[in-house]
Coordinates of C-alpha atoms in Angstrom, one line a residue:
M7 CA -10.3 -14.5 -3.2
F8 CA -11.7 -11.0 -2.9
F9 CA -14.3 -11.9 -0.3
Y10 CA -11.8 -13.7 1.9
L11 CA -9.5 -10.6 2.1
L12 CA -12.3 -8.3 3.1
G13 CA -14.1 -10.7 5.4
N14 CA -13.5 -8.7 8.6
L15 CA -14.3 -5.4 6.9
I16 CA -17.6 -6.8 5.6
K17 CA -18.5 -8.0 9.1
T18 CA -17.5 -4.6 10.6
Y19 CA -19.3 -2.3 8.2
F20 CA -22.3 -4.4 7.2
G21 CA -22.8 -6.7 10.2
T22 CA -22.9 -9.8 7.9
D23 CA -20.4 -12.4 6.7
Y24 CA -21.0 -12.1 2.9
L25 CA -21.6 -9.2 0.6
S26 CA -24.4 -11.1 -1.1
E27 CA -26.3 -10.8 2.2
V28 CA -26.1 -7.0 1.8
H29 CA -27.5 -7.0 -1.8
S30 CA -27.9 -9.9 -4.2
S31 CA -26.1 -8.1 -7.0
L32 CA -22.9 -8.2 -4.9
N33 CA -22.8 -12.0 -5.3
N34 CA -21.6 -11.6 -8.9
N35 CA -17.7 -11.5 -8.9
D36 CA -17.6 -9.8 -12.3
R37 CA -20.0 -7.1 -11.2
L38 CA -18.1 -6.5 -7.9
R39 CA -14.8 -6.3 -9.8
Y40 CA -16.4 -3.7 -12.1
Y41 CA -17.4 -1.5 -9.1
V42 CA -14.0 -1.8 -7.5
D43 CA -12.2 -1.0 -10.8
K44 CA -14.5 2.0 -11.4
I45 CA -13.8 3.4 -8.0
Q46 CA -10.0 2.8 -8.3
K47 CA -10.0 4.6 -11.6
E48 CA -11.8 7.6 -10.1
I49 CA -9.3 7.7 -7.2
H50 CA -6.2 7.0 -9.2
L51 CA -6.6 8.8 -12.5
Q52 CA -3.3 7.5 -13.9
G53 CA -3.5 4.1 -12.2
Q54 CA -1.5 2.6 -9.3
G55 CA 1.6 1.7 -11.3
L56 CA 4.7 3.8 -12.1
L57 CA 2.7 6.2 -14.2
G58 CA 0.4 6.9 -11.2
V59 CA 3.3 7.4 -8.9
V60 CA 4.9 9.9 -11.3
Y61 CA 1.6 11.7 -11.8
N62 CA 0.9 12.0 -8.1
Y63 CA 4.4 13.0 -7.3
S64 CA 4.6 15.7 -10.0
R65 CA 1.4 17.3 -8.8
N66 CA 1.9 16.5 -5.1
I67 CA -1.7 15.2 -4.9
N68 CA -2.8 14.7 -1.3
N69 CA 0.7 15.7 -0.1
F70 CA 2.2 12.7 -1.9
C71 CA 5.7 14.2 -1.7
D72 CA 5.5 13.9 2.1
Y73 CA 5.4 10.1 1.7
V74 CA 7.5 9.6 -1.5
K75 CA 10.9 11.0 -0.4
R76 CA 12.8 10.2 -3.6
L77 CA 11.8 9.2 -7.1
E78 CA 14.8 8.5 -9.4
F79 CA 15.1 7.1 -12.9
F80 CA 18.3 5.4 -14.1
E81 CA 19.7 5.0 -17.6
D82 CA 19.4 1.2 -17.4
G83 CA 15.6 1.6 -17.0
N84 CA 15.5 1.0 -13.3
V85 CA 13.5 3.2 -11.0
L86 CA 14.1 3.9 -7.3
I87 CA 11.2 5.1 -5.1
I88 CA 11.8 5.7 -1.4
C89 CA 8.6 6.0 0.6
T90 CA 8.4 6.8 4.3
T91 CA 6.4 9.0 6.7
P92 CA 8.0 11.7 9.0
E93 CA 7.1 9.5 12.0
Q94 CA 8.9 6.5 10.5
L95 CA 12.0 8.6 9.9
S96 CA 11.9 9.8 13.4
E97 CA 11.7 6.2 14.7
W98 CA 14.5 5.1 12.4
K99 CA 16.8 7.7 13.9
K100 CA 16.3 6.2 17.3
C101 CA 17.1 2.6 16.2
K102 CA 20.2 1.0 17.4
H103 CA 19.6 -2.1 15.2
F104 CA 17.3 -2.8 12.3
Q105 CA 16.7 -5.6 9.8
I106 CA 15.9 -5.4 6.2
D107 CA 13.5 -8.1 4.8
L108 CA 14.2 -8.7 1.2
S109 CA 11.6 -11.4 0.9
F110 CA 8.8 -9.0 1.5
K111 CA 6.5 -8.9 -1.5
R112 CA 3.3 -6.9 -1.5
V113 CA 3.2 -5.8 -5.1
A114 CA 2.8 -8.2 -8.0
G115 CA 5.1 -8.0 -11.1
E116 CA 8.6 -7.0 -11.6
I117 CA 8.7 -4.6 -8.7
N118 CA 11.2 -5.4 -6.0
E119 CA 10.5 -3.9 -2.6
F120 CA 11.7 -4.4 0.9
E121 CA 10.7 -3.5 4.4
V122 CA 12.8 -2.4 7.3
N123 CA 12.0 -3.8 10.8
H124 CA 13.2 -2.8 14.1
Y125 CA 12.8 -3.8 17.7
N126 CA 11.3 -1.2 20.0
T127 CA 12.9 -1.8 23.5
E128 CA 10.6 0.7 25.1
H129 CA 7.5 -1.4 24.3
N130 CA 9.3 -4.8 23.8
L131 CA 7.8 -5.0 20.3
S132 CA 9.2 -5.9 16.9
T133 CA 7.7 -3.5 14.5
V134 CA 7.5 -2.9 10.8
S135 CA 8.1 0.8 10.6
F136 CA 9.5 1.7 7.3

């Protein structure tokens, strides 16, 4: 549910547990979805799917190319997008061992993505870095 995911943010920014306590119109899920969609369309002119990625990459909007290191299209219709920050690459170079989690799934649909984890011996932490 939308409210459940944002619960901590609502409490942090508005000092209340529910958006309906901020304003009664925010109790209507359809109305709230309308506002979210409107803002997302203003921010992401071509959407947040593949078309949006290609659009942002081709125009380097907000230094998008600093994050998207490679965007490649294959004849079989597959697409490869490699995303990482300079800090993540620097950390990866220091890794002696790392693990790739193929079960990681943040994006709905037919997109396959994975994350790379490593253990930081300096801080005794297992981190998701890439």
